[in-house]
Coordinates of C-alpha atoms in Angstrom, one line a residue:
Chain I
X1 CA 0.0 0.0 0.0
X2 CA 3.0 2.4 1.1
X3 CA 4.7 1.3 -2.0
X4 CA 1.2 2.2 -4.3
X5 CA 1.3 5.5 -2.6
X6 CA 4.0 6.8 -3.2
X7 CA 4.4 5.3 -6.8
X8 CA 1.6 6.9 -7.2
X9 CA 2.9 10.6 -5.4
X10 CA 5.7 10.1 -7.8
X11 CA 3.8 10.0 -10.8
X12 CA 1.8 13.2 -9.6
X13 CA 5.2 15.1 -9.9
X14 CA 5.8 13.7 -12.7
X15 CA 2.6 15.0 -14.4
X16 CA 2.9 18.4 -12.6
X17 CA 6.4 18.9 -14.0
X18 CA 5.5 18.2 -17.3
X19 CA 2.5 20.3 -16.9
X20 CA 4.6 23.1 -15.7
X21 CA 7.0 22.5 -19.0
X22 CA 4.4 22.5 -20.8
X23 CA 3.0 26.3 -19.3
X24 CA 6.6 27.5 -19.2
X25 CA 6.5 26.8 -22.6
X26 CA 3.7 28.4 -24.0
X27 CA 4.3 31.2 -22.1
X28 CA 7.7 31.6 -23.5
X29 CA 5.9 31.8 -27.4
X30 CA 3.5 33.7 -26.7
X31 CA 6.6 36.3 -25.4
X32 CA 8.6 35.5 -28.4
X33 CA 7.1 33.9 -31.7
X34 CA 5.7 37.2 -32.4
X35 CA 7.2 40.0 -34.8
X36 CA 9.0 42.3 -32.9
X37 CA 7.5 45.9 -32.5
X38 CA 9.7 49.0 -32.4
X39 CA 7.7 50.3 -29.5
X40 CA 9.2 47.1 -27.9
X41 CA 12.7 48.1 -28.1
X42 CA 12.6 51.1 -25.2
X43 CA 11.6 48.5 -23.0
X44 CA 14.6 45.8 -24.2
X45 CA 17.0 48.4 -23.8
X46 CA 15.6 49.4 -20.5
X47 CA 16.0 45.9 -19.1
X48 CA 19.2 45.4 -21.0
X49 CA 19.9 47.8 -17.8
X50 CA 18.4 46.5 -15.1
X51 CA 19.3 42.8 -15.7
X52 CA 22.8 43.5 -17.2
X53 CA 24.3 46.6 -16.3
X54 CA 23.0 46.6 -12.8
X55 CA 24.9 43.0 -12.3
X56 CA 27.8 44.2 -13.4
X57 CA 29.5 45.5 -10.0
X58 CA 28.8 41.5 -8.9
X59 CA 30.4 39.9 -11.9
X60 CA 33.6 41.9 -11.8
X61 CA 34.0 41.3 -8.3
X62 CA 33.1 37.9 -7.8
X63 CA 35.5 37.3 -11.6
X64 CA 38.1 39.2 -9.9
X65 CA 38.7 36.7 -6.6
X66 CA 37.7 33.4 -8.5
X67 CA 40.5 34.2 -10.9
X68 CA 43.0 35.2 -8.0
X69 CA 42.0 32.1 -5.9
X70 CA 42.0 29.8 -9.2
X71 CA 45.8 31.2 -9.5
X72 CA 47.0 30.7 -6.3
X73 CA 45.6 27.2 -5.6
X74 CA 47.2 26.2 -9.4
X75 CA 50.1 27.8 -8.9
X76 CA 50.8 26.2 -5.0
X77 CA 50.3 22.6 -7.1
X78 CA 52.3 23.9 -10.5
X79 CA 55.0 24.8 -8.6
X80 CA 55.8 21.1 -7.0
X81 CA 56.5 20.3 -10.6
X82 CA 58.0 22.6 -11.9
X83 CA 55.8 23.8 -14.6
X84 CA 54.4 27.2 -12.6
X85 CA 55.1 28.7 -16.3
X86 CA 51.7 26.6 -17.4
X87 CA 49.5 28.7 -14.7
X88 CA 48.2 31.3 -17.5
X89 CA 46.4 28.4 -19.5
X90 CA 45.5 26.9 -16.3
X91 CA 43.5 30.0 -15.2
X92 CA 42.2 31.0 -18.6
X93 CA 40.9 27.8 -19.6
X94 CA 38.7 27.0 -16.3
X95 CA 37.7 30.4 -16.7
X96 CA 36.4 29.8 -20.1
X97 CA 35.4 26.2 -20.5
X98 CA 33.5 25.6 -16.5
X99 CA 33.5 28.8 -14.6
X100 CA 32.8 31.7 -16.2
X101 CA 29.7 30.4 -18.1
X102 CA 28.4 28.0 -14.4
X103 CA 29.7 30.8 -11.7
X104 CA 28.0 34.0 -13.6
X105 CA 24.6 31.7 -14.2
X106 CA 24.4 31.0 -10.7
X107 CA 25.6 34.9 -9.9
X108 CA 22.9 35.8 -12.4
X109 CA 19.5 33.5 -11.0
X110 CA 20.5 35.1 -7.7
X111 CA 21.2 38.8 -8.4
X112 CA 18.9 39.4 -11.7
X113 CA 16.8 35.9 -11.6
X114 CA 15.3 36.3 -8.5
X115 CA 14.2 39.9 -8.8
X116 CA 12.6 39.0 -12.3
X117 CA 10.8 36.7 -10.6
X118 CA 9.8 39.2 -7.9
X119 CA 8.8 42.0 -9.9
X120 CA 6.9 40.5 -11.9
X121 CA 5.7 38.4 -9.1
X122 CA 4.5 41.4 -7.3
X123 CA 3.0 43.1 -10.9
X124 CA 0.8 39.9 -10.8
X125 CA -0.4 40.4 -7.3
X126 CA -1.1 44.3 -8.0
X127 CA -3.1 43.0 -10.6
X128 CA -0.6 45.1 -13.3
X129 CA -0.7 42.1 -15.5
X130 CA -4.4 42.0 -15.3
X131 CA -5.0 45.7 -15.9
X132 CA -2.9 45.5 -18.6
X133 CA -4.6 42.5 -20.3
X134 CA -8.1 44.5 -19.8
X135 CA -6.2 47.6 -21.5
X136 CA -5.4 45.0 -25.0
X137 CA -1.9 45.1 -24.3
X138 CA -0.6 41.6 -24.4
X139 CA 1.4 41.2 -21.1
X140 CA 3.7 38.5 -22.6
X141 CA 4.9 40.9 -25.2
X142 CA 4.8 44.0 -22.8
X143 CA 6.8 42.0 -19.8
X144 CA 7.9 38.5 -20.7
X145 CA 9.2 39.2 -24.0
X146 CA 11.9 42.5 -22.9
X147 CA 13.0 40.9 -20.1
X148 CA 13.9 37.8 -21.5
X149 CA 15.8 39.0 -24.7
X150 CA 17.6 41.3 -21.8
X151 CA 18.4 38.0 -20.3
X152 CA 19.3 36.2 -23.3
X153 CA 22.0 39.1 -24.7
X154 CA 23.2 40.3 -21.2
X155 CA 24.3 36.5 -19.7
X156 CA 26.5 35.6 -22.4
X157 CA 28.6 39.1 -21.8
X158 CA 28.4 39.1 -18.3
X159 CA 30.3 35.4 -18.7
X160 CA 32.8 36.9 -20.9
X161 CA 33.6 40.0 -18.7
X162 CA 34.0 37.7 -15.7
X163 CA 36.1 35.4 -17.7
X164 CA 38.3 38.2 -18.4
X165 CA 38.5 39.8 -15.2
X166 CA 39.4 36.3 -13.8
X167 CA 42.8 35.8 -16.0
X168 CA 43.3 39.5 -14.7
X169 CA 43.1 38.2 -11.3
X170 CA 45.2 35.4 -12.4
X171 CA 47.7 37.6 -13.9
X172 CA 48.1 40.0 -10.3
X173 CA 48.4 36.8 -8.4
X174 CA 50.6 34.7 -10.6
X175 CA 52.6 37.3 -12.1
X176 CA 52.9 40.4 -10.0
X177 CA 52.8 37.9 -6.5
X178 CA 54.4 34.9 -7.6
X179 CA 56.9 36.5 -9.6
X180 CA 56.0 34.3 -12.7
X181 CA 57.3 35.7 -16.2
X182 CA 54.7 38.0 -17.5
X183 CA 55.8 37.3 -21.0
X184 CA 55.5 33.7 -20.5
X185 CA 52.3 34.0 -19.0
X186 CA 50.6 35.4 -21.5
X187 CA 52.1 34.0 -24.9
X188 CA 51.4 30.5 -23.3
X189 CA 48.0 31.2 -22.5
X190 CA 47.6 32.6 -26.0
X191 CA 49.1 29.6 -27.6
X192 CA 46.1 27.3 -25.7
X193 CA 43.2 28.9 -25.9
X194 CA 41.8 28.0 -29.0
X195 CA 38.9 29.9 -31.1
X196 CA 36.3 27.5 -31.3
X197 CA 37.0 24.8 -28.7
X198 CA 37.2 27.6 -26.0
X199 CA 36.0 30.8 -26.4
X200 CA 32.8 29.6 -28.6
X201 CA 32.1 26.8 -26.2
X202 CA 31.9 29.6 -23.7
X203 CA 29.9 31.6 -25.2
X204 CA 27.3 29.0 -26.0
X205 CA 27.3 27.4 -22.4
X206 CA 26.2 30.7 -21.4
X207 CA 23.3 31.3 -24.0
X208 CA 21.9 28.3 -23.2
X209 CA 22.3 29.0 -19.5
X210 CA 20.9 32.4 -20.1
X211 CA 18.0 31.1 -21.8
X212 CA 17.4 28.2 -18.9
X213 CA 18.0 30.5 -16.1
X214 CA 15.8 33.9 -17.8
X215 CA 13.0 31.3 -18.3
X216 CA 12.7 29.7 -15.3
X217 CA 13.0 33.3 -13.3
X218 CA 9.8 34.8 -15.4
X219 CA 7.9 31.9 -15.5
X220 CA 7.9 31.7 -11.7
X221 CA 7.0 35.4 -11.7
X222 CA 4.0 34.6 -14.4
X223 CA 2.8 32.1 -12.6
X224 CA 3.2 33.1 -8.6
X225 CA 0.4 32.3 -6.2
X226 CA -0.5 36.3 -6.2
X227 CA 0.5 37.2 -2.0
X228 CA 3.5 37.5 0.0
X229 CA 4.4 33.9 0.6
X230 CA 3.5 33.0 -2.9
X231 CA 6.2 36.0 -4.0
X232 CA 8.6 34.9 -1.3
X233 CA 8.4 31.1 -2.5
X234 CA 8.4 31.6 -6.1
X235 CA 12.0 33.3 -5.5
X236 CA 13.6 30.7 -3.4
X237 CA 11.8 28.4 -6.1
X238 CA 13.5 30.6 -9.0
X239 CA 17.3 30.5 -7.4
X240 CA 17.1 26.6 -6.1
X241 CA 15.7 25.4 -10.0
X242 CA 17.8 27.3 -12.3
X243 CA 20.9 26.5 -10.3
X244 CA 20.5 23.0 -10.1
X245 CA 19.4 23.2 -13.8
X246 CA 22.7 25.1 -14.8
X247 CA 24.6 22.8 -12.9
X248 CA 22.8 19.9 -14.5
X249 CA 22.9 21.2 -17.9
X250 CA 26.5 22.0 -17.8
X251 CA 27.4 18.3 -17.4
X252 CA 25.7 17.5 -20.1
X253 CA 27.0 20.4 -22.5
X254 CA 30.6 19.4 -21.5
X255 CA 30.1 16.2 -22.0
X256 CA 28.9 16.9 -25.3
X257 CA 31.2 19.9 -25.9
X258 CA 34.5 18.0 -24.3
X259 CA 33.7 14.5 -23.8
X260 CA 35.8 12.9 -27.0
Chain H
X1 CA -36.7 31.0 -24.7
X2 CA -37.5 33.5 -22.0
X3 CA -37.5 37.0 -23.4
X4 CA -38.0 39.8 -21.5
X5 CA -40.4 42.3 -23.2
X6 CA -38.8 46.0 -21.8
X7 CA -38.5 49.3 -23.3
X8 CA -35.3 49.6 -21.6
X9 CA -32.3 50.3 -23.5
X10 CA -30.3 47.2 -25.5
X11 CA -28.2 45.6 -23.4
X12 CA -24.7 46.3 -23.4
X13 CA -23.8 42.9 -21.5
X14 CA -25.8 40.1 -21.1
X15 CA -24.9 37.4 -19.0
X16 CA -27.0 33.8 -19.8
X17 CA -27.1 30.8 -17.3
X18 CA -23.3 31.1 -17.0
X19 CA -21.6 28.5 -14.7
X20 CA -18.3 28.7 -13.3
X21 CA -16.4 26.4 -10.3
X22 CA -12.9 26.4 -9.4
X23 CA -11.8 22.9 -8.9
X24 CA -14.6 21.5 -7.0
X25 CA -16.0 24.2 -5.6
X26 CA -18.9 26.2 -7.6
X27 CA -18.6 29.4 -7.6
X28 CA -21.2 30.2 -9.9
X29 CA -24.3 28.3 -10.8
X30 CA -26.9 29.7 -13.7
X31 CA -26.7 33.2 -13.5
X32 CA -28.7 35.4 -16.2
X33 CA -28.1 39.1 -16.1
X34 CA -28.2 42.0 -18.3
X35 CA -26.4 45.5 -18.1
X36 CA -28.1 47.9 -19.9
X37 CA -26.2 50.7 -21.9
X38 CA -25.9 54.1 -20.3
X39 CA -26.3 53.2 -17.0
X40 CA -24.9 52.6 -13.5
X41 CA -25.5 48.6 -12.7
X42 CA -24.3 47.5 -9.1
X43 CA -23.7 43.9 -8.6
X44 CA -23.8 43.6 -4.8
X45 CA -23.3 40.8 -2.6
X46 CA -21.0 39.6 0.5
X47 CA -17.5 39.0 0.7
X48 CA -16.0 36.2 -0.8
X49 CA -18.9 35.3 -3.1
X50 CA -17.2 36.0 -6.7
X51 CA -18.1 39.5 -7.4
X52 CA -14.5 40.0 -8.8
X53 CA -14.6 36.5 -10.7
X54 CA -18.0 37.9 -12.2
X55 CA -16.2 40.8 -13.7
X56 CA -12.9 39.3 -15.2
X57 CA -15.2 36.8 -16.8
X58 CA -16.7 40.2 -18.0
X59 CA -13.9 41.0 -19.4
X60 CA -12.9 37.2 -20.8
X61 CA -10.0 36.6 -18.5
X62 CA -11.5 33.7 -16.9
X63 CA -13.7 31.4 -19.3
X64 CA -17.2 29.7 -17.8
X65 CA -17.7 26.5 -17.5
X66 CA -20.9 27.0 -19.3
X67 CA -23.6 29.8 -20.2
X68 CA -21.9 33.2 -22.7
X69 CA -21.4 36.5 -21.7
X70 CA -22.5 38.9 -24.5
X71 CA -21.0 42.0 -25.0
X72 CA -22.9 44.3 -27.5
X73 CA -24.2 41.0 -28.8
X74 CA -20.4 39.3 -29.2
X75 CA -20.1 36.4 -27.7
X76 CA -16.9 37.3 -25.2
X77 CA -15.4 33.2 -24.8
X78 CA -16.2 32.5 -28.7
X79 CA -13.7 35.1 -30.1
X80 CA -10.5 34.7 -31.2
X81 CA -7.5 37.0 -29.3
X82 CA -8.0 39.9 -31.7
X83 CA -11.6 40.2 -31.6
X84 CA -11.0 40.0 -27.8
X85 CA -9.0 42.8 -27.6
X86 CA -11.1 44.8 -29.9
X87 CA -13.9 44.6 -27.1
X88 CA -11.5 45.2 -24.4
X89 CA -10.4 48.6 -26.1
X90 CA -14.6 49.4 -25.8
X91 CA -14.7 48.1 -21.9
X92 CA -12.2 49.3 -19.1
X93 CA -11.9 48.0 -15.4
X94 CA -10.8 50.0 -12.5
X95 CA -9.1 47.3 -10.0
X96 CA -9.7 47.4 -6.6
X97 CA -6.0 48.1 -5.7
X98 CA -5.8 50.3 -8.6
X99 CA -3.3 48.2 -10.4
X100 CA -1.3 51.5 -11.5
X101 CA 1.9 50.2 -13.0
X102 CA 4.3 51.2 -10.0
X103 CA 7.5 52.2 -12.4
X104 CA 5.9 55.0 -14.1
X105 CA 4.5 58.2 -12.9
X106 CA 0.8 59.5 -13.0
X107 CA 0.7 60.9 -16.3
X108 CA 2.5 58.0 -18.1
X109 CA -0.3 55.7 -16.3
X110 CA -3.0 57.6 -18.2
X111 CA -0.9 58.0 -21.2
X112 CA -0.4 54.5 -21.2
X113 CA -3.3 52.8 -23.3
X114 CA -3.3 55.9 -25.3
X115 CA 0.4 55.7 -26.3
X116 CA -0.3 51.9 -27.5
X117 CA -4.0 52.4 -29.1
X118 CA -4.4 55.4 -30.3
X119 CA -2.2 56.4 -32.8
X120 CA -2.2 60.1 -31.4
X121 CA 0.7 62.8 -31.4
X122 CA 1.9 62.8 -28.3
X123 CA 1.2 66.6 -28.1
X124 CA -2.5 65.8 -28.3
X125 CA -2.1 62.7 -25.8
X126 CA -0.7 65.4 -23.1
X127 CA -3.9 67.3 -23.5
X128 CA -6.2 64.2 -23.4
X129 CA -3.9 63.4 -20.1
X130 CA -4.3 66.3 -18.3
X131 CA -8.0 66.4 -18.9
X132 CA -8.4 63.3 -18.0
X133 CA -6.6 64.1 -14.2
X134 CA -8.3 67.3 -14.2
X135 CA -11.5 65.6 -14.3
X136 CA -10.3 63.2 -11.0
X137 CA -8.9 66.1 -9.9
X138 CA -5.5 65.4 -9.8
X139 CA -3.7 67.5 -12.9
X140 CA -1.7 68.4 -9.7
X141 CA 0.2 64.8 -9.3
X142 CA 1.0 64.1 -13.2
X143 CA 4.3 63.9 -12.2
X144 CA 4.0 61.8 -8.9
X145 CA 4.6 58.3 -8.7
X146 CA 2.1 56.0 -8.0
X147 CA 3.9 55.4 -4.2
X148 CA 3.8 58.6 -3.4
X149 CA -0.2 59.2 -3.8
X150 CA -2.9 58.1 -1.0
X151 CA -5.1 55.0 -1.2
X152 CA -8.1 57.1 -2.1
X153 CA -6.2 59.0 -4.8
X154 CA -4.5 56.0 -6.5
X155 CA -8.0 55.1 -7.0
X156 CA -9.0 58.6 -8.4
X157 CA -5.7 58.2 -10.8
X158 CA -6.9 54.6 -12.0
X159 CA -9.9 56.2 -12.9
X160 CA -8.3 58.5 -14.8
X161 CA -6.3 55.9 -16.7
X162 CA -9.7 53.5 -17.5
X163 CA -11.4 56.3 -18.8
X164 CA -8.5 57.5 -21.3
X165 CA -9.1 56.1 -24.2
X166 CA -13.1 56.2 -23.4
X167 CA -14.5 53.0 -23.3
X168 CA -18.2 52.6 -23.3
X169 CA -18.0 50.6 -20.5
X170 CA -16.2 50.6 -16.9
X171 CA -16.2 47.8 -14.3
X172 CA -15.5 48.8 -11.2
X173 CA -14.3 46.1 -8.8
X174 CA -15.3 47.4 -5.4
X175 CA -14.6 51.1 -5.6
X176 CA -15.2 52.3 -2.1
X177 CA -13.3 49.1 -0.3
X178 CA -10.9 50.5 3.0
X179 CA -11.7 53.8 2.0
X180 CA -12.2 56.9 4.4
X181 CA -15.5 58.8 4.2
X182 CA -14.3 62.0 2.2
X183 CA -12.5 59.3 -0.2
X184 CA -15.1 57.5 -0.3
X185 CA -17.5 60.9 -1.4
X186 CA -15.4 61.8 -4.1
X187 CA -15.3 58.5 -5.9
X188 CA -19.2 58.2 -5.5
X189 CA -19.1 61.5 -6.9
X190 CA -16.9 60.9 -9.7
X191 CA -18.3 57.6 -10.8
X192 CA -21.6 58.9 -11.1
X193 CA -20.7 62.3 -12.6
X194 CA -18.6 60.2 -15.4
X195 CA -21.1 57.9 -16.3
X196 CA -23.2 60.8 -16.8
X197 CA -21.1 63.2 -18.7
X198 CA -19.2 60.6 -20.9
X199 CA -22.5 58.8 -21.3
X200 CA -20.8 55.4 -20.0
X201 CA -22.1 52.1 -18.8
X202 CA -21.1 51.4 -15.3
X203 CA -20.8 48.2 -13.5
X204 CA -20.4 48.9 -10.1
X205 CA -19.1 45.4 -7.7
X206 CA -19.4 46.7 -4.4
X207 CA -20.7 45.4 -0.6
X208 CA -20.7 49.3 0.2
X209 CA -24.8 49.5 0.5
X210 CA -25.7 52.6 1.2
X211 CA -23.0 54.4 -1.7
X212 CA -24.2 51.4 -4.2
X213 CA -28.1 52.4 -3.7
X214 CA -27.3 56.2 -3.9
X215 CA -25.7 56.0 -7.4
X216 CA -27.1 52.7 -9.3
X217 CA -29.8 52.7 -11.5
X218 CA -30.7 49.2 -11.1
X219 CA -29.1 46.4 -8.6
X220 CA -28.2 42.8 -8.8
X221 CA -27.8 41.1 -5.2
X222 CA -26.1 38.1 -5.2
X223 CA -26.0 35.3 -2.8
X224 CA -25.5 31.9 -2.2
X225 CA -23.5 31.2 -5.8
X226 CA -26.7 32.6 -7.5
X227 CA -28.9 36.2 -7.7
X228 CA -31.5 36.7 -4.9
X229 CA -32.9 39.7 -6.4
X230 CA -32.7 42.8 -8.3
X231 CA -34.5 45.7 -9.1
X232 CA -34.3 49.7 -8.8
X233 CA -32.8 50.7 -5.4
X234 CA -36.7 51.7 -4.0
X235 CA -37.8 48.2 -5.3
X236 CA -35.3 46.5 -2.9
X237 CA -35.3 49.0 -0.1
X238 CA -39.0 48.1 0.1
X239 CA -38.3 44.2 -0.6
X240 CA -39.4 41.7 2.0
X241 CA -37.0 38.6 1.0
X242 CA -35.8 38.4 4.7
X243 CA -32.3 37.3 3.3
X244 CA -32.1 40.7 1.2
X245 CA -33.5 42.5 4.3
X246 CA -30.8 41.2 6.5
X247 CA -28.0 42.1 4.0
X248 CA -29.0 45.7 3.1
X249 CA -29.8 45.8 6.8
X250 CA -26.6 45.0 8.0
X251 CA -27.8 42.5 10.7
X252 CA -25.3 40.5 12.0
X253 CA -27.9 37.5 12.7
X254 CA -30.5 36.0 9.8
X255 CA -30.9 33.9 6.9
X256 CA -26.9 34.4 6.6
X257 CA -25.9 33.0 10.3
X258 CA -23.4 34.2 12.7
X259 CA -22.0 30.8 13.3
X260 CA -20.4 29.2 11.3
X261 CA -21.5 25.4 10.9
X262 CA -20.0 23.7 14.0
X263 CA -20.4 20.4 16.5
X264 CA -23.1 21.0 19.3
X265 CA -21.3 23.7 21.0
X266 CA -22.1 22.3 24.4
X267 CA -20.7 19.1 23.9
X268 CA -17.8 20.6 22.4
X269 CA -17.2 22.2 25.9
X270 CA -17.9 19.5 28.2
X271 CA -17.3 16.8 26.0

């Protein structure tokens, strides 16, 4: 009987994820499948703003010490074999192929994520999205639709800016502490990073990540039981499901990505 | 087929035997109604019983589980999305909480519809704004944020905004809730000086008695998932439907009890 039960509680999570996927999905159309107005663009650049400018300050300081700690930790191991010279390529090819794209998606469902999810939380509770329905305005394309594109073009540079900022940090450490050769540091690290198995890799980790973690944040908002708890929920809910799926999802894109 | 022979004017709205539940529990069950054009319709009734879920099905953001809401003879659930927002440009809803969009000021609330819909200069939109808050009497805060403004006047400044692009119809979704008696005054003032002077149909959802029977032309009570009665404000003043009595009365005992449902309340106590 225990064993029917939950079976059976299983397969109600089952159906309410899918369900869920299924909403997420069509509300993500309706935002985007549409031909794009030029009213709209005020309102992309707008949260172009607050989802990517205002996250900035975070991401160069949070690139900063990952790329100093990254260096020092590589370059206390490099050292026992001699090859401290190999810390550049070290540095810049964590940065770019794991955590730049991971540590800015999880930076961004908590800094810009979450307060998607809020706003738009508490513009559903006002009853904004309502008034705006009953005014003919579409809110998908009035509020979904900016904020997601914001998401979608602001994530992938926020992952390169911290990715540079973090061989910066590896260069003060490794260089100007550690008394590595500055020349050798960078023409080594520019001799391994490649074009397309890097740098592109990077930057499409982070789309998808963008995309994943921008969904999830206004579809939580969209759909937020309209009152306090519901708003405070929805938030935690936003932050704990997009990082688990970055984390998930970047497994599978380096397996795919690095995995021959 | 149960026509009702009137001289009255055409319907705006016309509700038929519409049905509605959420999940198990009915909200609605048969209700027939009709708003006629030009005039101030209350639809009264005690907390809780739907009064809000009447109007957004109004306004087709809920759909019934069966009956059709006509509006000007359309049938509101049987249209596609464009047809739907064509009607919604003719109808506008004033929210209880006012629903201003909190990240622009006054003036760009009211400018709002009219910046998407109506094609206008924006030199000819100011104008249309600022008679628009003149009329609510707040030309004064065009450049106040929503925040900044009291209860009663957010409410004043929504009104404003729902009458912008001048619908023929406004739904108002409990006008006179939490506010203070002067507040209060000046919205029962305004809504039924508007619906005079712009000629508009108003829907009024409200468990405010007394300010609902000084301004509607005709009332709807509701009760118990259906209507009880209707008629003029006289007609029901003078009604002797003892559930209608106790609710226009304000009595805290009646056809409505005090208690709610509960075990003998004895051998609750003693056991």
């Amino acid at each position: 009987m225990n064993m029917t039960n939950q079976l059976a509680s299983l397969g109600r999570l089952t159906i309410d994820f899918v369900v869920g996927l299924g909403r997420a999905g069509l509300m993500l159309w309706g935002a985007i499948a549409r031909k794009p107005r030029i009213k709209g663009f005020p309102l992309f650049v707008k949260q172009l703003y607050v989802v990517g400018v205002q996250s900035m300050v975070l991401i160069f300081v949070s690139g900063l010490f990952i790329g100093m700690v990254l260096a020092l930790q590589g370059y206390n191991i490099l050292v026992g074999f001699g090859t401290e010279e190999s810390l550049g390529p070290m540095v810049a090819l964590s940065l770019l192929r794991e955590l730049g794209p991971v540590v800015t998606a999880l930076l961004f469902a908590g800094r810009a994520g979450s307060a998607l999810t809020a706003e738009i939380g508490l513009m559903k509770s006002t009853e904004q999205l309502s008034s705006l329905e009953m005014m003919a305005i579409d809110p998908l394309r009035q509020i979904i639709a900016p904020r997601f594109w914001a998401g979608v073009v602001s994530l992938p540079l926020l992952a390169l800016i911290f990715t540079a900022v973090g061989i910066y940090g590896g260069h003060v450490v490794g260089v100007e502490w550690k008394g590595i050769d500055s020349g050798s540091f960078w023409s080594i690290l520019q001799a391994s990073v490649e074009w397309r198995e890097d740098i592109v890799n990077c930057i499409i980790k982070s789309l998808v990540f963008a995309v994943v973690v921008t969904w999830i944040a206004l579809y939580r908002g969209y759909r937020v039981i309209p009152n306090p708890e519901g708003i405070s929920k929805a938030t935690t809910q936003t932050v704990v499901q997009s990082s688990l799926a970055v984390l998930a999802l970047d497994f599978l894109l380096t397996a795919v990505m690095f995995g021959r | 087929m149960n026509h009702q022979v009137s001289i009255e004017p055409k319907p705006l709205v016309e509700i038929q035997n519409l049905n509605f539940s959420r999940g198990e529990h009915v909200i609605f069950d048969d209700i027939s109604l009709s708003i006629p054009k030009g005039k101030v319709t209350a639809i009264m009734g005690p907390s809780g019983i739907g009064k809000t879920t009447l109007l957004k099905l109004m306004g087709g953001q809920l759909n019934p589980d069966s009956g059709r809401v006509l509006f000007d003879g359309q049938d509101v659930h049987r249209c596609n999305r464009e047809e739907l927002f064509n009607m919604r440009k003719r109808m506008s809803m004033l929210f209880q909480s006012g629903a201003l969009f909190t990240d622009m000021n006054v003036f760009d609330n009211v400018a709002f519809a009219l910046r998407e819909h109506s094609g206008l200069s924006e030199e000819i939109i100011k104008r249309i704004v600022l008679m628009k808050l003149e009329a609510v009497g707040l030309r004064g805060t065009a450049s106040m944020m929503p925040s900044e403004l009291s209860g009663g006047m957010q409410r004043r400044a929504a009104l404003a905004r729902a009458i912008a692009l001048e619908p023929e119809m406004v739904m108002y979704d409990e006008p006179f809730a939490g506010q203070d008696p002067v507040s209060m005054g000046v919205l029962v003032k305004l809504i039924s000086e508007l619906s005079d002077a712009l000629q508009l149909t108003s829907v009024v959802i409200s468990h405010d008695v007394q300010e609902v029977l000084s301004i509607a032309d005709y009332v709807y009570v509701m009760a118990d998932k259906r209507i009880i009665a209707h008629g003029t404000p006289l007609e029901l003043k003078n009604a002797d439907n003892p559930q209608l009595k106790q609710f226009i009365g304000g009595e805290p005992d009646g056809p409505v009890p005090f208690h709610f449902p509960a075990e003998d309340y004895q051998k609750e106590l003693v056991g």
